Amino acid sequence: MTVMQTSPPVTSLTPALTVDRVVWSARRRLIIDRVSLTVQPGETVGLLGPNGSGKSTLLRVLAGVRTPDEGHVTLGAIPLASMPKRERARRLAVVEQEVSSDLDLLVRDVIELGRIPRRQPWAPTSAHDRDVVQRSAELTEIADRLDQSYLTLSGGERQRAQIARALAQEPEILLLDEPTNHLDVRHQLSLMALITRMPVTSVVALHDLNLAAAHCDRVFVLDAGRVVAGGWPAEVLTRELIGRVYGVDAHVQRDGDDLRIHFRAAL
């Protein structure tokens, strides 16, 4: 895979998301260990690391599903902990690895669930709601499936529908946990291209280093719950770091702004 890496975006005075020395534990086991990072408006930021490194847990902390034992998360200038749940749902949207449902809903109905934080309780669907659902479906290229059962969709189509549902919330920040999991190569590439062109700030947990290098403005590498490297992918994804964190030998080939990572063998 050839990676075309562009320069990082110009930073904003106020980050879209700030994580300051966050600690989170479960059953006396430290899962997130004093993590600090910032995400600028409009960026696509990758969270990388091996299984068990804390990527999914960190995303749940960013979403407000987990409350830090120490430290804090700030959206813009507002602490996440002080934000009402409804306001949080308007500003943050989450796409999990897999969303299973036994309900036989139409794709339109699934996407419309994203409008709940934007409507008054028990209020009927408005024309604006329908317009947002349609635009979200068109952006994610799932509009031709709106009147089809969600249960009949392929894995890639379900992911697109879930991203459309998240976009229908009209969030500022989109959090995605392994969105390419279980997808074939073509659908992985198309889904990541979709994420990077969406008009939101995105934080994406990923396993595939080449996908991250190709589509992320910046990456943060976690190991045992700690951020061990962060920055522009071409600077972060070195042979030394990959060997130390992932335990594999990798050949990192650079040709100008192009980056190719070839994995050889376990160390």
PDB file of C-alpha atoms in Angstrom:
ATOM      1  CA  MET A   1       0.000   0.000   0.000  1.00  0.00           C
ATOM      2  CA  THR A   2       1.297   3.474  -0.882  1.00  0.00           C
ATOM      3  CA  VAL A   3       0.514   6.244   1.559  1.00  0.00           C
ATOM      4  CA  MET A   4       0.176   9.810   0.354  1.00  0.00           C
ATOM      5  CA  GLN A   5       0.849  11.858   3.478  1.00  0.00           C
ATOM      6  CA  THR A   6       0.029  15.553   3.502  1.00  0.00           C
ATOM      7  CA  SER A   7       1.141  18.144   5.993  1.00  0.00           C
ATOM      8  CA  PRO A   8      -0.744  18.253   9.298  1.00  0.00           C
ATOM      9  CA  PRO A   9      -3.593  20.778   9.473  1.00  0.00           C
ATOM     10  CA  VAL A  10      -2.973  24.160  11.030  1.00  0.00           C
ATOM     11  CA  THR A  11      -3.744  23.976  14.735  1.00  0.00           C
ATOM     12  CA  SER A  12      -6.598  25.923  16.290  1.00  0.00           C
ATOM     13  CA  LEU A  13      -6.382  28.107  19.385  1.00  0.00           C
ATOM     14  CA  THR A  14      -9.015  25.921  21.062  1.00  0.00           C
ATOM     15  CA  PRO A  15      -8.748  22.155  20.463  1.00  0.00           C
ATOM     16  CA  ALA A  16     -11.935  20.274  19.682  1.00  0.00           C
ATOM     17  CA  LEU A  17     -11.005  17.704  22.328  1.00  0.00           C
ATOM     18  CA  THR A  18      -8.476  17.749  25.147  1.00  0.00           C
ATOM     19  CA  VAL A  19      -7.493  14.769  27.293  1.00  0.00           C
ATOM     20  CA  ASP A  20      -5.490  15.784  30.354  1.00  0.00           C
ATOM     21  CA  ARG A  21      -3.676  13.131  32.433  1.00  0.00           C
ATOM     22  CA  VAL A  22      -6.581  10.694  32.371  1.00  0.00           C
ATOM     23  CA  VAL A  23      -6.401   7.570  34.535  1.00  0.00           C
ATOM     24  CA  TRP A  24      -8.971   4.762  34.552  1.00  0.00           C
ATOM     25  CA  SER A  25      -8.831   1.420  36.357  1.00  0.00           C
ATOM     26  CA  ALA A  26     -11.007  -1.687  36.566  1.00  0.00           C
ATOM     27  CA  ARG A  27     -10.815  -4.148  39.479  1.00  0.00           C
ATOM     28  CA  ARG A  28      -7.556  -2.571  40.661  1.00  0.00           C
ATOM     29  CA  ARG A  29      -6.008  -3.024  37.220  1.00  0.00           C
ATOM     30  CA  LEU A  30      -4.725   0.139  35.556  1.00  0.00           C
ATOM     31  CA  ILE A  31      -6.188   0.357  32.029  1.00  0.00           C
ATOM     32  CA  ILE A  32      -5.535   3.996  31.097  1.00  0.00           C
ATOM     33  CA  ASP A  33      -2.380   5.487  32.590  1.00  0.00           C
ATOM     34  CA  ARG A  34      -2.126   9.312  32.625  1.00  0.00           C
ATOM     35  CA  VAL A  35      -3.049   9.805  28.978  1.00  0.00           C
ATOM     36  CA  SER A  36      -2.844  13.332  27.586  1.00  0.00           C
ATOM     37  CA  LEU A  37      -3.591  14.362  24.006  1.00  0.00           C
ATOM     38  CA  THR A  38      -5.370  17.017  21.966  1.00  0.00           C
ATOM     39  CA  VAL A  39      -7.475  16.818  18.815  1.00  0.00           C
ATOM     40  CA  GLN A  40      -7.870  19.846  16.589  1.00  0.00           C
ATOM     41  CA  PRO A  41     -11.138  20.755  14.803  1.00  0.00           C
ATOM     42  CA  GLY A  42     -11.508  18.900  11.511  1.00  0.00           C
ATOM     43  CA  GLU A  43      -8.721  16.397  12.190  1.00  0.00           C
ATOM     44  CA  THR A  44      -8.895  12.647  11.722  1.00  0.00           C
ATOM     45  CA  VAL A  45      -6.840  11.233  14.590  1.00  0.00           C
ATOM     46  CA  GLY A  46      -5.940   7.561  14.902  1.00  0.00           C
ATOM     47  CA  LEU A  47      -5.589   5.645  18.168  1.00  0.00           C
ATOM     48  CA  LEU A  48      -3.164   2.787  17.552  1.00  0.00           C
ATOM     49  CA  GLY A  49      -1.785  -0.038  19.659  1.00  0.00           C
ATOM     50  CA  PRO A  50      -1.920  -3.811  20.118  1.00  0.00           C
ATOM     51  CA  ASN A  51      -4.838  -5.670  21.671  1.00  0.00           C
ATOM     52  CA  GLY A  52      -5.237  -4.698  25.311  1.00  0.00           C
ATOM     53  CA  SER A  53      -3.421  -1.388  24.926  1.00  0.00           C
ATOM     54  CA  GLY A  54      -6.467   0.628  26.023  1.00  0.00           C
ATOM     55  CA  LYS A  55      -7.784   2.038  22.734  1.00  0.00           C
ATOM     56  CA  SER A  56     -11.440   1.031  23.184  1.00  0.00           C
ATOM     57  CA  THR A  57     -11.444   2.011  26.851  1.00  0.00           C
ATOM     58  CA  LEU A  58     -10.006   5.423  26.019  1.00  0.00           C
ATOM     59  CA  LEU A  59     -12.748   5.952  23.433  1.00  0.00           C
ATOM     60  CA  ARG A  60     -15.356   5.139  26.088  1.00  0.00           C
ATOM     61  CA  VAL A  61     -13.755   7.703  28.391  1.00  0.00           C
ATOM     62  CA  LEU A  62     -13.873  10.267  25.585  1.00  0.00           C
ATOM     63  CA  ALA A  63     -17.547   9.441  25.033  1.00  0.00           C
ATOM     64  CA  GLY A  64     -18.359   9.890  28.718  1.00  0.00           C
ATOM     65  CA  VAL A  65     -19.329   6.237  29.142  1.00  0.00           C
ATOM     66  CA  ARG A  66     -16.425   5.768  31.564  1.00  0.00           C
ATOM     67  CA  THR A  67     -15.613   8.366  34.228  1.00  0.00           C
ATOM     68  CA  PRO A  68     -11.866   8.905  34.768  1.00  0.00           C
ATOM     69  CA  ASP A  69     -10.405   8.104  38.173  1.00  0.00           C
ATOM     70  CA  GLU A  70      -8.087  11.061  37.628  1.00  0.00           C
ATOM     71  CA  GLY A  71      -7.694  13.772  35.019  1.00  0.00           C
ATOM     72  CA  HIS A  72     -10.378  15.175  32.759  1.00  0.00           C
ATOM     73  CA  VAL A  73     -11.685  15.413  29.200  1.00  0.00           C
ATOM     74  CA  THR A  74     -12.680  18.762  27.708  1.00  0.00           C
ATOM     75  CA  LEU A  75     -14.855  19.400  24.654  1.00  0.00           C
ATOM     76  CA  GLY A  76     -13.807  22.764  23.320  1.00  0.00           C
ATOM     77  CA  ALA A  77     -13.682  24.775  26.535  1.00  0.00           C
ATOM     78  CA  ILE A  78     -16.275  22.742  28.489  1.00  0.00           C
ATOM     79  CA  PRO A  79     -15.352  19.831  30.803  1.00  0.00           C
ATOM     80  CA  LEU A  80     -17.110  16.673  29.659  1.00  0.00           C
ATOM     81  CA  ALA A  81     -18.006  15.739  33.244  1.00  0.00           C
ATOM     82  CA  SER A  82     -20.040  18.930  33.706  1.00  0.00           C
ATOM     83  CA  MET A  83     -21.933  18.591  30.432  1.00  0.00           C
ATOM     84  CA  PRO A  84     -25.554  17.300  30.585  1.00  0.00           C
ATOM     85  CA  LYS A  85     -26.012  13.945  28.844  1.00  0.00           C
ATOM     86  CA  ARG A  86     -28.338  15.399  26.220  1.00  0.00           C
ATOM     87  CA  GLU A  87     -25.843  18.107  25.315  1.00  0.00           C
ATOM     88  CA  ARG A  88     -23.059  15.525  25.227  1.00  0.00           C
ATOM     89  CA  ALA A  89     -25.105  13.394  22.814  1.00  0.00           C
ATOM     90  CA  ARG A  90     -25.538  16.399  20.556  1.00  0.00           C
ATOM     91  CA  ARG A  91     -21.831  17.130  20.416  1.00  0.00           C
ATOM     92  CA  LEU A  92     -20.393  13.588  20.466  1.00  0.00           C
ATOM     93  CA  ALA A  93     -21.410  10.559  18.416  1.00  0.00           C
ATOM     94  CA  VAL A  94     -20.028   7.035  18.812  1.00  0.00           C
ATOM     95  CA  VAL A  95     -19.781   4.140  16.349  1.00  0.00           C
ATOM     96  CA  GLU A  96     -19.001   0.843  18.060  1.00  0.00           C
ATOM     97  CA  GLN A  97     -17.143  -2.098  16.495  1.00  0.00           C
ATOM     98  CA  GLU A  98     -20.336  -4.072  16.006  1.00  0.00           C
ATOM     99  CA  VAL A  99     -23.963  -3.133  16.597  1.00  0.00           C
ATOM    100  CA  SER A 100     -26.299  -6.109  16.720  1.00  0.00           C
ATOM    101  CA  SER A 101     -30.076  -5.894  16.824  1.00  0.00           C
ATOM    102  CA  ASP A 102     -32.918  -8.378  16.703  1.00  0.00           C
ATOM    103  CA  LEU A 103     -35.369  -5.628  15.739  1.00  0.00           C
ATOM    104  CA  ASP A 104     -36.335  -5.650  12.077  1.00  0.00           C
ATOM    105  CA  LEU A 105     -35.911  -1.924  11.472  1.00  0.00           C
ATOM    106  CA  LEU A 106     -35.612  -0.179   8.147  1.00  0.00           C
ATOM    107  CA  VAL A 107     -32.266   1.492   7.483  1.00  0.00           C
ATOM    108  CA  ARG A 108     -34.153   4.801   7.563  1.00  0.00           C
ATOM    109  CA  ASP A 109     -35.344   4.047  11.107  1.00  0.00           C
ATOM    110  CA  VAL A 110     -31.833   3.146  12.269  1.00  0.00           C
ATOM    111  CA  ILE A 111     -30.406   6.425  10.971  1.00  0.00           C
ATOM    112  CA  GLU A 112     -33.325   8.349  12.457  1.00  0.00           C
ATOM    113  CA  LEU A 113     -32.307   7.137  15.932  1.00  0.00           C
ATOM    114  CA  GLY A 114     -29.530   9.694  15.677  1.00  0.00           C
ATOM    115  CA  ARG A 115     -32.100  12.483  15.756  1.00  0.00           C
ATOM    116  CA  ILE A 116     -33.290  11.618  19.287  1.00  0.00           C
ATOM    117  CA  PRO A 117     -30.872  14.015  21.074  1.00  0.00           C
ATOM    118  CA  ARG A 118     -32.009  16.794  18.733  1.00  0.00           C
ATOM    119  CA  ARG A 119     -35.750  16.395  19.364  1.00  0.00           C
ATOM    120  CA  GLN A 120     -37.922  17.220  22.311  1.00  0.00           C
ATOM    121  CA  PRO A 121     -39.243  14.123  24.135  1.00  0.00           C
ATOM    122  CA  TRP A 122     -42.178  12.524  22.300  1.00  0.00           C
ATOM    123  CA  ALA A 123     -41.948  15.093  19.502  1.00  0.00           C
ATOM    124  CA  PRO A 124     -42.850  13.705  16.049  1.00  0.00           C
ATOM    125  CA  THR A 125     -40.320  13.490  13.244  1.00  0.00           C
ATOM    126  CA  SER A 126     -40.037  16.845  11.514  1.00  0.00           C
ATOM    127  CA  ALA A 127     -39.247  17.746   7.927  1.00  0.00           C
ATOM    128  CA  HIS A 128     -35.808  18.860   9.119  1.00  0.00           C
ATOM    129  CA  ASP A 129     -35.254  15.459  10.746  1.00  0.00           C
ATOM    130  CA  ARG A 130     -36.106  13.735   7.479  1.00  0.00           C
ATOM    131  CA  ASP A 131     -33.788  16.054   5.555  1.00  0.00           C
ATOM    132  CA  VAL A 132     -30.891  15.307   7.942  1.00  0.00           C
ATOM    133  CA  VAL A 133     -31.509  11.556   7.649  1.00  0.00           C
ATOM    134  CA  GLN A 134     -31.496  11.822   3.857  1.00  0.00           C
ATOM    135  CA  ARG A 135     -28.304  13.917   3.774  1.00  0.00           C
ATOM    136  CA  SER A 136     -26.540  11.568   6.203  1.00  0.00           C
ATOM    137  CA  ALA A 137     -27.518   8.571   4.079  1.00  0.00           C
ATOM    138  CA  GLU A 138     -26.295  10.275   0.917  1.00  0.00           C
ATOM    139  CA  LEU A 139     -22.980  11.245   2.516  1.00  0.00           C
ATOM    140  CA  THR A 140     -22.385   7.644   3.588  1.00  0.00           C
ATOM    141  CA  GLU A 141     -23.614   6.265   0.242  1.00  0.00           C
ATOM    142  CA  ILE A 142     -26.392   4.223   1.831  1.00  0.00           C
ATOM    143  CA  ALA A 143     -29.357   6.271   0.532  1.00  0.00           C
ATOM    144  CA  ASP A 144     -30.411   3.518  -1.874  1.00  0.00           C
ATOM    145  CA  ARG A 145     -30.954   1.213   1.121  1.00  0.00           C
ATOM    146  CA  LEU A 146     -33.176   3.493   3.222  1.00  0.00           C
ATOM    147  CA  ASP A 147     -36.309   1.377   2.766  1.00  0.00           C
ATOM    148  CA  GLN A 148     -34.479  -1.933   3.135  1.00  0.00           C
ATOM    149  CA  SER A 149     -34.336  -3.993   6.339  1.00  0.00           C
ATOM    150  CA  TYR A 150     -31.180  -3.273   8.347  1.00  0.00           C
ATOM    151  CA  LEU A 151     -30.872  -7.005   9.058  1.00  0.00           C
ATOM    152  CA  THR A 152     -30.383  -7.727   5.337  1.00  0.00           C
ATOM    153  CA  LEU A 153     -27.376  -5.416   4.946  1.00  0.00           C
ATOM    154  CA  SER A 154     -23.809  -6.606   4.512  1.00  0.00           C
ATOM    155  CA  GLY A 155     -21.210  -5.843   7.178  1.00  0.00           C
ATOM    156  CA  GLY A 156     -19.879  -2.848   5.274  1.00  0.00           C
ATOM    157  CA  GLU A 157     -23.390  -1.502   4.635  1.00  0.00           C
ATOM    158  CA  ARG A 158     -24.250  -1.827   8.324  1.00  0.00           C
ATOM    159  CA  GLN A 159     -21.160   0.169   9.218  1.00  0.00           C
ATOM    160  CA  ARG A 160     -22.201   2.869   6.753  1.00  0.00           C
ATOM    161  CA  ALA A 161     -25.690   2.925   8.247  1.00  0.00           C
ATOM    162  CA  GLN A 162     -24.257   3.279  11.759  1.00  0.00           C
ATOM    163  CA  ILE A 163     -21.997   6.129  10.639  1.00  0.00           C
ATOM    164  CA  ALA A 164     -25.030   7.766   9.000  1.00  0.00           C
ATOM    165  CA  ARG A 165     -26.906   7.364  12.302  1.00  0.00           C
ATOM    166  CA  ALA A 166     -24.017   9.052  14.106  1.00  0.00           C
ATOM    167  CA  LEU A 167     -23.906  11.873  11.545  1.00  0.00           C
ATOM    168  CA  ALA A 168     -27.654  12.392  11.969  1.00  0.00           C
ATOM    169  CA  GLN A 169     -26.866  13.538  15.506  1.00  0.00           C
ATOM    170  CA  GLU A 170     -25.086  16.489  13.837  1.00  0.00           C
ATOM    171  CA  PRO A 171     -22.104  16.062  16.188  1.00  0.00           C
ATOM    172  CA  GLU A 172     -18.915  18.044  16.390  1.00  0.00           C
ATOM    173  CA  ILE A 173     -16.842  14.936  17.156  1.00  0.00           C
ATOM    174  CA  LEU A 174     -17.183  11.375  15.893  1.00  0.00           C
ATOM    175  CA  LEU A 175     -15.611   8.498  17.865  1.00  0.00           C
ATOM    176  CA  LEU A 176     -15.163   5.209  15.999  1.00  0.00           C
ATOM    177  CA  ASP A 177     -13.972   1.928  17.494  1.00  0.00           C
ATOM    178  CA  GLU A 178     -12.309  -0.335  14.911  1.00  0.00           C
ATOM    179  CA  PRO A 179     -14.750   0.645  12.123  1.00  0.00           C
ATOM    180  CA  THR A 180     -12.911  -1.531   9.565  1.00  0.00           C
ATOM    181  CA  ASN A 181     -13.104  -4.675  11.688  1.00  0.00           C
ATOM    182  CA  HIS A 182     -14.292  -7.740   9.683  1.00  0.00           C
ATOM    183  CA  LEU A 183     -14.371  -5.789   6.393  1.00  0.00           C
ATOM    184  CA  ASP A 184     -12.538  -6.832   3.242  1.00  0.00           C
ATOM    185  CA  VAL A 185      -9.754  -4.639   1.862  1.00  0.00           C
ATOM    186  CA  ARG A 186     -11.919  -2.729  -0.607  1.00  0.00           C
ATOM    187  CA  HIS A 187     -14.508  -1.862   2.028  1.00  0.00           C
ATOM    188  CA  GLN A 188     -11.799  -0.921   4.525  1.00  0.00           C
ATOM    189  CA  LEU A 189     -10.354   1.593   2.080  1.00  0.00           C
ATOM    190  CA  SER A 190     -13.716   3.042   1.080  1.00  0.00           C
ATOM    191  CA  LEU A 191     -14.864   3.334   4.697  1.00  0.00           C
ATOM    192  CA  MET A 192     -11.705   5.140   5.800  1.00  0.00           C
ATOM    193  CA  ALA A 193     -11.959   7.476   2.807  1.00  0.00           C
ATOM    194  CA  LEU A 194     -15.542   8.185   3.874  1.00  0.00           C
ATOM    195  CA  ILE A 195     -14.488   8.972   7.458  1.00  0.00           C
ATOM    196  CA  THR A 196     -11.785  11.418   6.374  1.00  0.00           C
ATOM    197  CA  ARG A 197     -14.095  13.389   4.081  1.00  0.00           C
ATOM    198  CA  MET A 198     -16.921  13.764   6.596  1.00  0.00           C
ATOM    199  CA  PRO A 199     -17.453  17.315   7.950  1.00  0.00           C
ATOM    200  CA  VAL A 200     -16.611  16.417  11.564  1.00  0.00           C
ATOM    201  CA  THR A 201     -13.622  15.874  13.824  1.00  0.00           C
ATOM    202  CA  SER A 202     -12.933  12.129  14.050  1.00  0.00           C
ATOM    203  CA  VAL A 203     -11.051   9.945  16.525  1.00  0.00           C
ATOM    204  CA  VAL A 204     -10.626   6.392  15.217  1.00  0.00           C
ATOM    205  CA  ALA A 205      -9.245   3.309  16.972  1.00  0.00           C
ATOM    206  CA  LEU A 206      -7.422   1.181  14.393  1.00  0.00           C
ATOM    207  CA  HIS A 207      -5.283  -1.945  14.150  1.00  0.00           C
ATOM    208  CA  ASP A 208      -4.081  -1.460  10.580  1.00  0.00           C
ATOM    209  CA  LEU A 209      -1.030   0.812  10.561  1.00  0.00           C
ATOM    210  CA  ASN A 210      -1.109   1.344   6.804  1.00  0.00           C
ATOM    211  CA  LEU A 211      -4.741   2.473   6.955  1.00  0.00           C
ATOM    212  CA  ALA A 212      -3.857   4.860   9.755  1.00  0.00           C
ATOM    213  CA  ALA A 213      -0.882   6.251   7.848  1.00  0.00           C
ATOM    214  CA  ALA A 214      -2.969   6.715   4.716  1.00  0.00           C
ATOM    215  CA  HIS A 215      -5.979   8.408   6.292  1.00  0.00           C
ATOM    216  CA  CYS A 216      -5.087   9.996   9.639  1.00  0.00           C
ATOM    217  CA  ASP A 217      -3.743  13.516  10.082  1.00  0.00           C
ATOM    218  CA  ARG A 218      -2.097  12.456  13.348  1.00  0.00           C
ATOM    219  CA  VAL A 219      -1.801   9.247  15.336  1.00  0.00           C
ATOM    220  CA  PHE A 220      -1.289   8.377  18.997  1.00  0.00           C
ATOM    221  CA  VAL A 221       0.208   4.993  19.848  1.00  0.00           C
ATOM    222  CA  LEU A 222      -0.876   3.327  23.093  1.00  0.00           C
ATOM    223  CA  ASP A 223       0.975   0.557  24.892  1.00  0.00           C
ATOM    224  CA  ALA A 224      -0.236  -0.844  28.221  1.00  0.00           C
ATOM    225  CA  GLY A 225      -2.562   2.122  28.641  1.00  0.00           C
ATOM    226  CA  ARG A 226       0.034   4.816  28.033  1.00  0.00           C
ATOM    227  CA  VAL A 227       0.655   7.079  25.043  1.00  0.00           C
ATOM    228  CA  VAL A 228       4.157   6.184  23.916  1.00  0.00           C
ATOM    229  CA  ALA A 229       4.222   8.277  20.731  1.00  0.00           C
ATOM    230  CA  GLY A 230       2.093  10.854  18.981  1.00  0.00           C
ATOM    231  CA  GLY A 231       2.267  13.049  15.912  1.00  0.00           C
ATOM    232  CA  TRP A 232       2.339  12.924  12.138  1.00  0.00           C
ATOM    233  CA  PRO A 233       2.179   9.252  10.973  1.00  0.00           C
ATOM    234  CA  ALA A 234       5.361   9.472   8.912  1.00  0.00           C
ATOM    235  CA  GLU A 235       7.246  10.608  12.009  1.00  0.00           C
ATOM    236  CA  VAL A 236       5.647   8.221  14.502  1.00  0.00           C
ATOM    237  CA  LEU A 237       5.477   4.920  12.601  1.00  0.00           C
ATOM    238  CA  THR A 238       9.133   3.945  12.651  1.00  0.00           C
ATOM    239  CA  ARG A 239      10.667   0.479  12.580  1.00  0.00           C
ATOM    240  CA  GLU A 240      11.913   0.971  16.130  1.00  0.00           C
ATOM    241  CA  LEU A 241       8.510   1.946  17.529  1.00  0.00           C
ATOM    242  CA  ILE A 242       6.671  -0.834  15.698  1.00  0.00           C
ATOM    243  CA  GLY A 243       9.156  -3.379  16.996  1.00  0.00           C
ATOM    244  CA  ARG A 244       8.971  -2.112  20.552  1.00  0.00           C
ATOM    245  CA  VAL A 245       5.160  -1.814  20.753  1.00  0.00           C
ATOM    246  CA  TYR A 246       3.932  -4.582  18.441  1.00  0.00           C
ATOM    247  CA  GLY A 247       6.816  -7.042  18.752  1.00  0.00           C
ATOM    248  CA  VAL A 248       7.247  -7.438  14.985  1.00  0.00           C
ATOM    249  CA  ASP A 249       9.985  -6.558  12.543  1.00  0.00           C
ATOM    250  CA  ALA A 250       8.794  -4.041   9.989  1.00  0.00           C
ATOM    251  CA  HIS A 251      10.373  -2.428   6.963  1.00  0.00           C
ATOM    252  CA  VAL A 252       9.239   1.197   6.765  1.00  0.00           C
ATOM    253  CA  GLN A 253       9.888   2.555   3.292  1.00  0.00           C
ATOM    254  CA  ARG A 254       9.665   6.277   2.603  1.00  0.00           C
ATOM    255  CA  ASP A 255       9.784   7.929  -0.792  1.00  0.00           C
ATOM    256  CA  GLY A 256       9.177  11.632  -0.312  1.00  0.00           C
ATOM    257  CA  ASP A 257       5.689  11.874   1.151  1.00  0.00           C
ATOM    258  CA  ASP A 258       4.922   8.208   0.397  1.00  0.00           C
ATOM    259  CA  LEU A 259       5.064   5.675   3.223  1.00  0.00           C
ATOM    260  CA  ARG A 260       4.920   1.889   2.971  1.00  0.00           C
ATOM    261  CA  ILE A 261       5.004  -0.477   5.944  1.00  0.00           C
ATOM    262  CA  HIS A 262       5.881  -4.110   5.296  1.00  0.00           C
ATOM    263  CA  PHE A 263       5.725  -6.588   8.164  1.00  0.00           C
ATOM    264  CA  ARG A 264       8.301  -9.361   8.238  1.00  0.00           C
ATOM    265  CA  ALA A 265       8.177 -11.556  11.319  1.00  0.00           C
ATOM    266  CA  ALA A 266       7.643 -11.589  15.060  1.00  0.00           C
ATOM    267  CA  LEU A 267      10.661 -10.525  17.082  1.00  0.00           C
TER     268      LEU A 267
END
